[in-house]
Structure formats: C-alpha cells, structure tokens
Amino acid sequence: MGLDFNQETFRNDFTFRNSPKAIRRFPFPFHEDGYMYSVNLEPHVPGPKGSVFEHTFDVDEHYVAEMRDRALVLAEDPLRCQSLPHMTLAGWDLLELIMTSKARDYPHWFELHKQGDKWHWINKPLEIEQKFTFGDETTLPYGPMEYITRQTQGDFSLQDHRDDNLWMDAGMITTQADWSLDFDVGMSFHEWHAPVPLAHEKGIFDRALKFLLNLQLGAPVRRFNWTMTVDPLLDTSPETYPQWGPTRASLTPETIGKRMHLRVELQTLIRLPRSNAIAFPIRCYLIKFDELVTVPKWGRRLHRVIRDLPEELAVYKGFARNRPMMLDYLAQYDDGTPTSPGIWPD
Amino acid sequence: MSMSHNKIPVTVAEVVTLNPLIKRFRFVRRDGASLPAFSGGAHVVVEMDDHGTRRMNPYSLMSAPSDTTGYEISVRRDDVGRGGSLYLHQHVKVGDDLVISAPVNLFGLDLQAKKHLMLAGGIGITPFIAQMALLSAMAGRFELHYAARNPGLAAYADDLRARYGDRVQLYYDDQDQKIALAPLLAGQPLGTHLYVCGPKGMIDWVRRTATDMGWPQQCVHYEEFLAPPTGKPFQVELAASQKTITVGPDQSLLEAIEAAGVDAPYLCRGGACGQCETDVVSCDGHIQHHDHWLSDEEKATGHKIMPCVSRFEGRSLVLDR
C-alpha cells in the first residue's frame, strides 16, 4: 500500500502535496477564461482513463490520509455526521452504491462478496474487513452511511425527496468549504442555498431544483464548484472558524505560492434506488498555486478568472482580502497568449 | 430531458392469468444481469410495437423492491381503450423481448410518517404491494384498505391477507361493502400519511374527505395515471422542428410527436408529472385538456398543453416543440 498512498497531513505541519501525476489529473474547473454561476450540470458518465471522471467514485493518492483526517474531525465533533431516522434506508442505498462501485472499479484494493443479504467487505488500503447483514444496522459498527463514508473520500449529503422538494436530512460533512451540516440538517433546497449571492436573482435554484426532482435512476449528473483555501485544510468549517479564519490574514508574497490552494469540489448527484433519495457526494480536491502553475494553461487562465470575477463572489468565497496578492502572483504566469478550450492541460 | 439513455432491454420470463381481467408479467434483463433495486410506488414505462404503432404505457412495479432478479407488473385489460393493455394481454408471451424504462417514482412513501394508511381501488393495488413489502422489511407501520368489485377480481387479496393479516381490510362492491372513510380518517394517530391509488372517483372522494377533515396537504398522496383518451384525428404544427404531424384517433399527441422523430420529454405519460408540458405558440380551436397537472386557470388561457393525454379540435394548433 505504501507506494499507492501518500503519507501526509491536512493539519498542523500540513505535509499535503500532489505528485506530478496528481497535478496532471487535477480537475481544473474553468473551461474558459472567465466564470459566472450557471446550472452547469452534465451527465456523470465515465471520463478519460486516469482522469478523476474515470470511475463513479475516484480513489487517489490522498485516500488513506484523508480518511485519517476525517476520523480526527469526527472524534472531536461527532455532529459532523448526522442522519435523521427516516434516512437509514438511503444510507443502505449509499453503502451499496459505494461498495459495488469500488469493488468493480478498484478490485486490487476493494472486494465485495455477497450471499443474499450476507455481505463481506474488504478494504485493503484501510485494512478493514467486515461481514454484515445488508439492511441490519446492528451488524455494523456505525449506521450504514457513516460506516461507508468513513471509508470514502469526499463529503456526502443525502437528500430526501418529498413534497416536491429536497431536504438535507443526512450527511457526512468534514471537508466542507465553510458550511455546517449541524446548521443545515433538515433544511429544504432553497433554505440551505439561501446565502449564495447573485444566483437566486437569476432563478438558478428554481431551475436546478426542478431538474433534480426529475433526476433519473441510472443517470447521475455532475458539476464543479470552487473556492480558495489558505493551507491545505480539508476541514474549513464554521465550527472551527476561529482556528483557520485568521490564517487568511497571514499570507505574504513569499508564502502565497506554497500556502494558497485552489479548492475544487467535484459534486455529483445520484438518484438512489430503494429510498428514492438523492445522494450528493462533494469531493474536495486541493492544489497549491505553486503546483497549479506548472501547467501553463491553468496559470494563465486562473489569473484571468480571478481578475475578472465580480466582487460579490470574491467576498462570498472568502478571498477578497487576498485577491490583489493572488493577482500579483498569478500575473507572473500569464503572458497574455490565448488558452485552448476545455479544462485539461495542453 | 431525453429518456432514451435510460432504457433496459428485458425478456418476458413469466405470464400469469390472475382472473378474467388481470395478467401478471415478469421481466428479466436480457443480458442476465441484475436489475436496479427500486422504491415502493415506482413505475416503469413499457414500450410495445403494436402492429406498427409504438405504445409506451406506465405500469407500477409490484414485485418486492429488494428483488433485483426481475420486475413484475399487473395489467388490467381495457377493452375500450387504445390497445396497450389489450396488446399485452393478447400478444405478449414468455420469451418475448421488450424495452422498459428505468424505474421512476411519482408515488413515493414519506418515510417520516409514523404510520402509512393505504387505500386501493381495483388495479390500484399494485404500487401498494411493493410498498408493503418494503415497509414490512423495515418494520414500518401500515394498514391497507382494498376495495374491488368482487372477490374474483380482487387480485392478490388472499396473498396479502395471508402475509399481513388484519393489516389488510377488504371491501367488495358486489356485497355493498364500502370503506367507512370518515371514521377511518378520524381514528388515525398523529403523523399518519394517507395514500390512495384507484379510479378517479375514488381518488377525488378520498382527497376531498381528507381536506374537509383538515388533513394537511403534505400528508395526502395519490397516484392516478390516465390512459390517453381516444378521439378524432387532428393536425399539429411543431414550430421548433418545422414539422406538421397528424395525430391518429387512438394515438396520443406525444406518441405522434415521437413517431415523427422528435425527441420530447416525458416521465409518466399519464397527465400527472408535468414533464411533457409544452408551450402553445398559437391555437385556433379548442384544446381538450385531460391532464391533472395544469391548473384550471392555465387550461383556460390555452398557453400550455400536456401532449401525453390532451387533444385538439379546430383549425390549427402550433406548438413550441
């Protein structure tokens, strides 16, 4: 396992890094030299081999370290994982989806053996082996959603579909861009999106909800979201804001390349079969500015996106204070030449 | 949203005649793989080539939602309808290949409910069979009141009684038995959700009674698929696709649009879900609205039409499709 997964931390000494291979496959979220909100959903179909889209759930070199970090967050604050009582069935749906996908896509790391409802799960990277009865919570050490999301990169919210709306009634949220499951749990689609600027006026959430209520079994969709994070912290939560918020004031021109990270969320939306709920995995990818600019196209494009972004969005995403310093850094990598279409490196 | 990416090729594995009106069909995947699990109350759209006419009819899944080896539907023969159910009854046999959609649920259980009270009329029993299997596996609290014309036509009544005992109550029209709805609703514990599936008259009666007794709208669920009505043929101009089509007497407008090679959105094909809502560019004549999606005001303005069930009579109709 040692060769497959990085030994690294997302706190204290922050030894997180991306290998050259991880940089090349980073999901850079800007397909053109500008950015504005849109309902940018596309089918979540398998993408190019080796890309983060190759499989339903991407497992990369950060897997083991990310799972260790999640366990630390949960030990300090168990409310980062909550499931209202009616969401247990959706939890089983999610467990089945993840186990089936990983055993199919990464057979050298994961195995799932089924005999009726007697299941046997093997997770080699985390050295876990579990025999349990599908549908019987008492045979697992945690509820089904918590059990499987302690072994899966990315945050997860499970949304109940009722009264022509979606309700955030369960989730495992430890790698979030400054929002709180404990605050949002039980809210409807428009309630939990209320703080987002500009998008409401454009009717984006009305259209997105209508689309999602019609999301079909077997036809998942995906979109990107992004922000900036100082130091490679997975857990930037409101609950711990006093610990990480002030670090944004400590950047210098000398440290920005190493400490400022583009934070990309690959969000997928998947209809679950038994519960008719919707799973919303939010997978966080981090990349240092110093790593990002090793791809010339991305350095040029990120400079243009940040330069032209409306002020409200910079404020909402929490980097308005550092925008001038970011632009000074990124301008060094923008020679003004055109960029090619699409997100991938040239 | 096109549905074409989300279809499942199946083979008919079993056909069982339950009574003079109802047959049960079991489908398995043609490639032998598992079907997806589904949620109680879900339906699939079954595609049929009825002697050159493409029929796509929705049927509730009634097998156990956890059974991924096959799906089962029950079909009531409609002798005066357009022919989809007749085609299944008369022509579809074991070994035939069909195409079905992935399951879609427009009649899901509210799993927050403290109790699920189910009212079925006739063939409306089918979604409840799957829902009860699910609730029973989860130790959920439920009660079914099932009305049919007579014991001979009450499909699955004996099975359900045997499986669930007193939680299943039966009522036969021929014996003048009727659900005592008002006392039944009055006696329910707080947090009960009410579900009704059956003929239109029954659904209207249950919804009206529940509303009159102060039941919150969010606690009353119903499913009513209309069969597209037949009628006189008519012509429609599809502005976006620049085509003029003729809708046959026993063809729906949606089917005619599809037959012309135009990809149109749909989910329920029965006037309930709203997915196929289409803007009317101009209308010289009378739109026969048959859906229960558009409000009465919307129907009166004539700016929208639901092509899965609604028809037209008059000089010209132009749609934004």
XYZ file of C-alpha atoms in Angstrom:
667
model
C 0.000 0.000 0.000
C 2.879 2.310 0.826
C 3.570 3.121 -2.807
C -0.062 3.834 -3.680
C -0.950 6.330 -0.977
C 0.772 9.441 0.363
C 1.879 9.827 3.947
C 0.664 13.375 4.548
C -1.332 15.645 6.835
C -4.076 18.230 6.380
C -3.401 19.990 9.706
C -0.546 21.141 11.953
C 2.553 20.606 9.773
C 0.496 20.439 6.522
C 2.637 17.971 4.596
C -0.069 17.500 1.933
C 1.261 17.618 -1.628
C 0.249 16.486 -5.114
C 2.567 14.234 -7.107
C 3.243 15.283 -10.732
C 0.721 12.632 -11.776
C -1.907 14.030 -9.396
C -1.302 17.526 -10.765
C -1.885 16.386 -14.358
C -5.212 14.779 -13.405
C -6.353 17.648 -11.174
C -9.962 18.651 -12.015
C -9.298 22.249 -13.030
C -12.810 23.737 -13.032
C -12.599 26.543 -15.614
C -13.303 25.595 -19.209
C -12.811 29.185 -20.386
C -11.084 32.377 -19.219
C -13.970 33.583 -17.039
C -16.501 32.366 -14.505
C -20.123 33.032 -13.608
C -22.743 30.902 -11.908
C -24.818 28.691 -14.129
C -26.699 25.409 -13.820
C -23.552 23.736 -15.111
C -24.739 20.154 -14.838
C -23.555 17.428 -17.192
C -24.099 13.659 -17.193
C -21.744 11.866 -14.790
C -20.539 9.379 -17.371
C -17.109 7.724 -17.283
C -14.425 10.134 -18.490
C -10.917 9.654 -19.908
C -8.835 6.838 -18.442
C -6.806 8.045 -15.500
C -8.936 11.177 -15.054
C -10.985 11.917 -11.927
C -14.059 11.080 -14.031
C -12.912 7.573 -14.922
C -14.939 5.970 -12.137
C -18.127 6.779 -10.208
C -16.010 7.384 -7.073
C -12.422 8.491 -7.617
C -9.856 6.962 -5.237
C -6.498 8.742 -5.439
C -3.132 9.012 -3.681
C -4.655 11.049 -0.822
C -7.180 8.367 0.166
C -5.639 6.971 3.333
C -4.528 10.350 4.683
C -7.946 11.884 4.020
C -9.679 9.085 5.905
C -7.346 9.584 8.869
C -8.173 13.285 8.858
C -11.912 12.524 8.775
C -11.569 10.242 11.808
C -9.820 13.025 13.716
C -12.578 15.521 12.862
C -15.299 13.093 13.969
C -13.502 12.285 17.212
C -13.568 15.988 18.085
C -17.083 16.711 16.792
C -19.455 13.778 16.188
C -22.174 16.132 14.889
C -20.345 16.384 11.569
C -22.157 13.165 10.726
C -25.932 13.077 11.191
C -28.768 11.022 9.777
C -32.395 11.690 10.658
C -34.254 8.471 11.493
C -36.114 8.186 8.171
C -32.840 8.297 6.201
C -31.430 4.923 7.193
C -32.730 3.293 4.021
C -30.956 5.942 1.951
C -27.811 5.129 3.943
C -28.052 1.499 2.846
C -28.541 2.652 -0.742
C -25.356 4.698 -0.482
C -23.406 1.870 1.113
C -24.445 -0.484 -1.677
C -23.598 2.041 -4.380
C -20.133 2.768 -2.999
C -19.179 -0.815 -2.194
C -20.389 -2.086 -5.568
C -18.645 0.707 -7.477
C -15.324 0.436 -5.659
C -15.173 -3.361 -5.836
C -15.866 -3.144 -9.588
C -13.526 -0.230 -10.349
C -10.623 -0.978 -7.962
C -10.627 -4.767 -7.482
C -6.992 -4.713 -6.270
C -7.996 -2.535 -3.297
C -11.630 -3.426 -2.556
C -13.660 -6.646 -2.589
C -17.358 -7.257 -2.001
C -18.720 -10.789 -1.676
C -22.477 -11.267 -1.417
C -24.555 -14.290 -0.486
C -28.087 -12.978 -0.392
C -28.100 -10.324 2.322
C -24.907 -11.691 3.931
C -22.190 -9.357 2.713
C -18.413 -9.477 3.148
C -16.472 -6.258 2.527
C -12.703 -5.972 2.269
C -10.960 -2.598 2.162
C -7.228 -3.294 1.813
C -5.859 0.286 1.946
C -7.566 0.893 5.309
C -7.075 -2.700 6.475
C -10.785 -3.223 7.129
C -12.657 -6.481 6.776
C -16.329 -6.643 7.699
C -19.002 -9.316 7.488
C -22.517 -7.938 7.934
C -26.159 -8.361 7.011
C -27.380 -5.865 4.433
C -30.282 -3.945 5.949
C -29.446 -4.814 9.562
C -27.774 -1.890 11.301
C -26.842 -3.958 14.324
C -24.277 -5.860 12.250
C -22.162 -2.749 11.512
C -20.107 -0.640 13.947
C -21.863 2.535 12.684
C -25.016 3.335 10.739
C -24.660 2.415 7.045
C -23.993 5.966 5.816
C -21.402 6.675 8.491
C -19.772 3.287 8.020
C -19.152 3.677 4.303
C -18.353 7.404 4.296
C -15.615 6.857 6.885
C -14.029 4.878 4.041
C -14.801 7.189 1.115
C -13.178 10.454 0.129
C -15.443 13.473 -0.143
C -18.394 14.794 1.810
C -21.852 13.327 1.341
C -25.290 14.740 1.853
C -28.369 12.582 1.438
C -31.443 14.470 0.344
C -34.930 13.165 0.949
C -37.384 13.731 -1.913
C -40.824 14.693 -0.653
C -43.438 17.448 -1.084
C -41.854 18.344 -4.460
C -38.699 19.432 -2.664
C -35.354 18.097 -1.480
C -34.467 18.017 2.227
C -30.955 17.718 3.619
C -31.804 15.050 6.131
C -28.479 13.220 6.423
C -24.812 13.828 5.764
C -21.138 13.249 6.477
C -19.538 16.666 6.208
C -15.898 17.062 7.277
C -14.183 18.534 4.170
C -16.502 21.470 3.596
C -15.973 24.983 2.291
C -17.301 26.812 5.340
C -20.785 25.388 5.809
C -22.255 23.299 8.586
C -24.346 20.172 8.393
C -25.380 20.654 12.016
C -26.860 24.019 10.986
C -28.378 22.884 7.681
C -29.721 19.454 8.594
C -33.462 19.227 7.894
C -33.496 22.255 5.601
C -35.164 22.384 2.183
C -33.286 23.064 -1.061
C -33.928 26.819 -1.092
C -33.234 27.180 2.618
C -29.748 25.731 2.507
C -28.879 27.693 -0.661
C -30.173 30.994 0.770
C -26.705 32.507 1.470
C -25.442 32.194 -2.132
C -25.251 35.631 -3.818
C -26.432 36.505 -7.375
C -27.694 33.025 -8.275
C -31.177 33.487 -6.767
C -31.830 36.546 -8.905
C -31.018 34.505 -11.974
C -33.573 31.872 -10.994
C -30.827 29.268 -10.888
C -32.079 27.443 -7.813
C -35.651 27.166 -9.113
C -34.378 25.579 -12.294
C -31.849 23.390 -10.508
C -34.496 22.047 -8.118
C -36.875 21.278 -10.966
C -34.089 19.426 -12.748
C -33.059 17.462 -9.665
C -36.602 16.377 -8.792
C -36.603 14.683 -12.204
C -33.168 13.112 -11.755
C -33.424 9.533 -13.013
C -32.142 6.303 -11.601
C -29.048 5.315 -13.545
C -28.487 8.799 -14.985
C -26.340 10.726 -12.472
C -25.062 14.239 -13.179
C -22.068 16.291 -12.009
C -20.858 19.854 -11.670
C -17.907 21.757 -10.265
C -17.726 24.309 -7.510
C -14.573 26.033 -6.323
C -13.066 28.410 -3.809
C -9.687 29.256 -2.284
C -8.187 27.868 0.923
C -5.094 29.047 2.774
C -3.068 25.967 3.821
C -4.281 22.511 2.773
C -7.091 22.227 5.302
C -9.826 19.816 4.382
C -11.921 20.832 7.367
C -12.770 24.520 6.878
C -15.984 24.532 8.881
C -17.869 27.309 10.670
C -17.405 25.292 13.869
C -13.605 25.657 13.661
C -13.515 29.104 12.055
C -11.535 30.652 14.952
C -8.715 28.248 14.137
C -8.466 28.737 10.393
C -10.221 32.046 9.597
C -7.347 34.281 10.803
C -4.746 32.437 8.709
C -6.114 34.266 5.693
C -4.526 37.431 7.097
C -1.077 35.859 7.363
C -0.253 35.322 3.669
C 2.813 37.061 2.252
C 4.106 37.340 -1.331
C 6.832 34.903 -0.291
C 4.456 32.227 1.048
C 1.432 32.555 -1.239
C 2.621 30.030 -3.817
C 3.033 27.357 -1.187
C 0.106 28.223 1.091
C -2.712 29.344 -1.226
C -4.729 26.464 -2.658
C -7.380 26.287 -5.331
C -10.101 24.157 -3.773
C -12.284 22.326 -6.281
C -15.395 20.385 -5.472
C -16.486 17.694 -7.887
C -20.155 17.409 -6.997
C -22.239 14.524 -8.263
C -25.952 13.916 -7.911
C -27.160 10.356 -7.929
C -30.714 9.038 -7.560
C -30.790 6.208 -5.016
C -32.916 3.153 -5.819
C -34.673 1.943 -2.640
C -35.211 5.251 -0.861
C -35.758 7.442 -3.932
C -33.469 9.922 -2.117
C -30.652 11.777 -3.874
C -27.030 11.280 -2.876
C -24.877 14.363 -3.222
C -21.180 13.496 -2.974
C -18.986 16.606 -2.732
C -15.405 15.577 -3.435
C -12.768 18.139 -2.479
C -9.504 18.414 -4.430
C -6.770 20.809 -3.296
C -3.836 22.154 -5.327
C -1.164 24.664 -4.293
C -0.675 27.680 -6.547
C 2.958 26.522 -6.986
C 1.675 23.164 -8.237
C -1.065 24.635 -10.405
C 1.193 26.966 -12.376
C 3.316 24.016 -13.514
C 0.539 23.663 -16.107
C 0.987 26.865 -18.154
C -2.585 26.916 -19.452
C -4.002 26.803 -15.935
C -1.715 29.568 -14.654
C -2.788 31.888 -17.470
C -6.458 31.048 -17.126
C -6.704 31.255 -13.344
C -5.174 34.737 -13.472
C -7.883 35.889 -15.883
C -10.718 34.265 -13.927
C -9.665 35.806 -10.606
C -9.024 39.207 -12.198
C -12.463 39.411 -13.806
C -14.577 37.851 -11.035
C -17.425 40.012 -9.617
C -16.519 41.376 -6.179
C -19.577 39.715 -4.547
C -18.262 36.312 -5.494
C -14.765 37.017 -4.166
C -16.348 38.148 -0.889
C -18.657 35.110 -0.699
C -15.815 32.733 -1.454
C -13.726 34.393 1.242
C -10.685 35.634 -0.690
C -11.499 39.292 -1.381
C -8.781 40.354 1.081
C -6.099 38.350 -0.697
C -7.212 38.985 -4.262
C -4.556 41.676 -5.048
C -1.754 39.449 -3.761
C -3.129 36.455 -5.676
C -3.238 38.534 -8.870
C 0.365 39.729 -8.383
C 1.445 36.106 -8.058
C -0.646 34.746 -10.930
C 0.208 37.627 -13.306
C 3.766 36.256 -13.490
C 2.342 33.189 -15.223
C 0.035 34.971 -17.677
C 1.892 36.001 -20.829
C -1.346 37.089 -22.491
C -1.397 34.284 -25.070
C -4.706 32.554 -25.822
C -5.743 29.414 -23.927
C -7.152 26.295 -25.511
C -10.801 25.314 -24.854
C -11.643 22.763 -22.164
C -10.209 22.046 -18.739
C -7.341 19.643 -19.454
C -3.632 20.532 -19.758
C -2.327 21.071 -23.311
C -34.572 15.578 -20.730
C -34.457 12.723 -23.145
C -35.258 9.346 -21.685
C -33.537 7.408 -24.420
C -30.292 6.899 -22.468
C -32.009 5.162 -19.616
C -33.753 2.113 -21.031
C -33.484 -1.524 -20.048
C -33.819 -4.386 -22.546
C -35.819 -7.200 -20.940
C -37.306 -10.580 -21.734
C -40.713 -11.757 -20.550
C -39.974 -14.573 -18.090
C -43.487 -15.351 -16.881
C -47.100 -14.521 -17.710
C -49.765 -15.441 -15.147
C -53.507 -15.041 -15.654
C -54.868 -13.930 -12.288
C -58.507 -13.507 -13.230
C -60.549 -12.708 -16.342
C -59.297 -9.124 -16.376
C -55.770 -9.145 -14.957
C -52.496 -10.708 -16.084
C -49.150 -10.508 -14.348
C -45.911 -10.209 -16.333
C -42.392 -10.831 -15.026
C -39.427 -9.224 -16.801
C -35.775 -10.180 -16.503
C -32.806 -8.455 -18.072
C -31.929 -9.808 -21.484
C -28.216 -9.935 -20.605
C -28.924 -11.884 -17.410
C -27.586 -9.123 -15.126
C -29.393 -7.737 -12.082
C -31.990 -5.018 -12.394
C -31.659 -1.994 -10.116
C -33.477 -2.156 -6.796
C -36.350 0.346 -6.747
C -38.509 2.278 -4.316
C -42.066 1.255 -3.445
C -44.546 3.107 -5.648
C -42.220 3.313 -8.666
C -43.401 2.575 -12.204
C -41.711 1.631 -15.450
C -42.780 2.616 -18.939
C -43.203 -0.467 -21.131
C -42.560 0.047 -24.842
C -44.586 -2.003 -27.290
C -44.691 -2.203 -31.056
C -48.422 -2.671 -31.500
C -48.587 -3.587 -35.175
C -46.644 -0.526 -36.239
C -47.884 1.834 -33.531
C -45.381 2.471 -30.744
C -47.118 2.258 -27.375
C -45.423 3.363 -24.171
C -47.562 2.647 -21.135
C -46.642 3.182 -17.472
C -47.209 0.317 -15.023
C -46.458 0.273 -11.287
C -43.866 -2.245 -10.172
C -45.410 -4.729 -7.744
C -42.556 -7.134 -7.032
C -40.512 -6.751 -3.858
C -38.265 -3.678 -4.267
C -35.276 -5.650 -2.991
C -35.727 -8.386 -5.632
C -33.226 -7.480 -8.334
C -33.675 -10.700 -10.312
C -36.847 -9.461 -12.031
C -39.633 -6.875 -12.137
C -43.340 -7.689 -12.064
C -46.308 -5.668 -13.270
C -50.021 -6.457 -13.329
C -52.053 -5.286 -16.280
C -55.804 -4.849 -16.316
C -57.317 -5.401 -19.746
C -59.089 -2.318 -21.054
C -61.426 -3.424 -23.825
C -62.478 0.072 -24.849
C -59.066 1.763 -24.558
C -56.481 2.355 -27.251
C -54.943 -1.053 -27.116
C -51.774 -1.010 -24.983
C -53.236 -3.299 -22.322
C -55.005 -5.397 -24.943
C -51.731 -5.824 -26.780
C -50.004 -7.042 -23.613
C -52.886 -9.402 -22.857
C -53.275 -10.854 -26.339
C -49.820 -10.789 -27.897
C -47.064 -10.720 -25.293
C -45.860 -14.155 -24.231
C -42.978 -15.786 -22.386
C -39.692 -15.293 -24.213
C -40.698 -12.042 -25.946
C -38.257 -9.140 -25.856
C -39.438 -5.735 -24.682
C -37.821 -2.478 -23.624
C -38.707 -0.800 -20.342
C -37.579 2.452 -18.749
C -35.594 2.586 -15.526
C -37.969 2.852 -12.543
C -39.395 6.304 -11.788
C -41.240 7.094 -8.583
C -44.015 9.688 -8.553
C -45.823 7.995 -5.676
C -43.137 7.523 -3.049
C -43.653 6.768 0.599
C -42.974 9.602 3.006
C -40.605 7.752 5.293
C -41.098 10.340 8.026
C -44.656 9.083 8.517
C -45.483 7.475 11.851
C -47.983 5.305 10.016
C -48.884 4.659 6.379
C -52.604 4.366 5.616
C -53.176 2.947 2.130
C -56.419 2.980 0.157
C -56.540 0.919 -3.024
C -59.267 0.588 -5.623
C -59.113 -2.280 -8.121
C -55.869 -2.479 -10.087
C -54.659 0.475 -7.980
C -53.456 -2.185 -5.566
C -50.170 -2.714 -7.439
C -47.924 0.074 -6.062
C -49.031 -0.783 -2.528
C -47.849 -4.372 -2.883
C -44.278 -3.153 -3.399
C -44.621 -0.517 -0.681
C -45.903 -3.027 1.869
C -43.034 -5.398 1.085
C -40.619 -2.568 1.792
C -42.355 -1.388 4.961
C -42.679 -4.902 6.231
C -38.909 -5.434 5.819
C -38.260 -2.174 7.692
C -40.785 -2.941 10.448
C -42.799 0.135 9.346
C -46.373 0.618 10.469
C -49.013 0.359 7.729
C -52.618 -0.553 7.040
C -54.265 -1.295 3.685
C -57.928 -0.866 2.780
C -58.561 -2.526 -0.569
C -61.824 -2.194 -2.486
C -62.676 -4.334 -5.515
C -65.802 -5.283 -7.424
C -65.912 -8.819 -6.059
C -63.574 -11.462 -4.599
C -62.921 -12.889 -8.064
C -61.458 -9.609 -9.274
C -59.623 -8.683 -6.073
C -56.156 -9.617 -7.327
C -53.736 -10.633 -4.591
C -56.300 -10.140 -1.820
C -55.782 -13.645 -0.407
C -51.978 -13.380 -0.632
C -51.976 -10.058 1.142
C -54.326 -11.252 3.878
C -52.104 -14.284 4.405
C -48.978 -12.177 4.551
C -50.177 -9.193 6.590
C -53.290 -10.422 8.433
C -55.514 -7.734 9.924
C -53.395 -5.004 8.452
C -55.281 -5.726 5.212
C -59.026 -4.962 5.062
C -61.084 -5.959 2.030
C -64.272 -4.391 0.635
C -66.407 -5.768 -2.214
C -68.786 -3.565 -4.205
C -70.984 -6.531 -5.136
C -71.573 -7.144 -1.441
C -72.328 -3.457 -0.802
C -69.226 -3.084 1.323
C -67.721 0.362 1.372
C -64.731 1.885 3.152
C -66.087 3.921 6.088
C -63.740 6.725 5.225
C -64.623 9.475 7.687
C -64.360 7.304 10.813
C -61.239 5.656 9.401
C -59.514 9.004 8.917
C -60.757 10.338 12.245
C -59.209 7.407 14.076
C -55.649 7.760 12.771
C -52.716 8.637 15.016
C -50.946 11.966 14.552
C -48.250 11.698 11.872
C -50.211 9.306 9.646
C -49.766 9.700 5.906
C -52.600 8.749 3.572
C -52.036 7.179 0.145
C -54.707 6.477 -2.439
C -54.489 4.779 -5.827
C -57.519 3.728 -7.842
C -60.231 5.082 -10.123
C -60.611 8.831 -10.445
C -63.852 8.910 -8.470
C -62.229 7.178 -5.522
C -59.198 9.465 -5.539
C -61.401 12.555 -5.644
C -63.568 11.224 -2.818
C -60.599 10.433 -0.577
C -58.811 13.701 -1.218
C -61.986 15.745 -0.688
C -62.841 13.938 2.531
C -59.301 14.306 3.890
C -59.233 18.001 3.025
C -62.633 18.570 4.630
C -61.409 16.847 7.781
C -58.372 19.115 7.967
C -55.638 16.724 6.839
C -52.519 18.645 5.765
C -51.939 18.500 2.011
C -48.412 17.106 2.553
C -49.893 14.035 4.270
C -52.191 13.025 1.406
C -50.596 11.261 -1.563
C -52.300 9.951 -4.664
C -51.437 8.440 -7.978
C -53.705 8.476 -10.937
C -52.402 7.595 -14.353
C -54.812 8.455 -17.089
C -54.830 6.384 -20.191
C -54.579 8.765 -23.122
C -58.149 9.175 -24.396
C -59.043 8.416 -27.976
C -60.707 10.971 -30.240
C -60.919 12.432 -33.719
C -57.659 12.771 -35.647
C -56.114 16.246 -35.749
C -53.153 18.100 -37.216
C -50.443 19.887 -35.251
C -47.564 22.044 -36.398
C -44.305 21.630 -34.467
C -42.649 25.026 -34.828
C -39.179 24.245 -33.455
C -38.797 21.083 -35.529
C -40.588 22.546 -38.552
C -42.836 19.557 -38.981
C -46.555 19.050 -39.365
C -47.932 15.867 -37.892
C -51.269 14.101 -37.816
C -52.439 12.546 -34.572
C -54.426 9.380 -35.186
C -57.706 8.555 -33.411
C -56.140 6.097 -30.943
C -52.735 7.734 -30.780
C -51.711 10.370 -28.256
C -50.199 13.675 -29.319
C -46.963 12.681 -27.522
C -46.835 9.396 -29.423
C -47.379 11.235 -32.701
C -44.565 13.674 -31.862
C -42.255 10.746 -31.131
C -43.341 8.898 -34.284
C -42.249 11.964 -36.270
C -38.740 11.520 -34.873
C -38.928 14.486 -32.492
C -37.411 13.862 -29.050
C -39.869 15.097 -26.416
C -39.539 14.877 -22.622
C -41.821 12.644 -20.568
C -41.979 10.632 -17.366
C -45.445 9.340 -16.510
C -47.259 9.550 -19.859
C -50.456 9.837 -17.855
C -51.080 13.542 -17.256
C -49.624 13.592 -13.756
C -45.964 14.547 -13.625
C -45.692 17.719 -15.692
C -42.559 16.665 -17.539
C -44.019 16.915 -21.069
C -45.552 20.397 -20.593
C -45.343 22.203 -23.925
C -45.871 25.851 -24.880
C -48.625 26.648 -27.357
C -47.442 29.113 -29.993
C -50.898 29.652 -31.492
C -54.251 27.962 -31.310
C -57.313 28.424 -33.477
C -59.719 25.946 -31.975
C -60.235 24.098 -28.728
C -57.603 22.244 -26.673
C -59.146 19.244 -24.889
C -57.154 19.284 -21.656
C -57.266 15.859 -19.995
C -54.332 16.171 -17.573
C -54.355 16.937 -13.887
C -51.116 18.883 -13.992
C -52.145 22.304 -15.370
C -54.312 24.487 -13.147
C -57.797 25.441 -14.322
C -56.505 28.967 -14.991
C -53.650 27.643 -17.111
C -56.028 25.444 -19.034
C -58.322 28.402 -19.662
C -55.530 30.584 -21.113
C -54.620 27.862 -23.638
C -50.911 28.748 -23.450
C -49.820 25.259 -22.448
C -50.692 21.674 -23.305
C -49.750 18.259 -21.903
C -49.294 16.154 -25.060
C -49.301 12.827 -23.220
C -53.087 12.922 -22.710
C -54.564 16.104 -24.214
C -56.037 16.512 -27.690
C -57.203 19.269 -30.007
C -60.180 20.089 -32.177
C -60.221 23.055 -34.525
C -58.459 24.770 -37.411
C -54.816 24.965 -36.339
C -52.533 24.299 -33.387
C -48.846 25.297 -33.341
C -46.579 24.031 -30.555
C -43.102 25.099 -29.474
C -41.552 21.676 -29.951
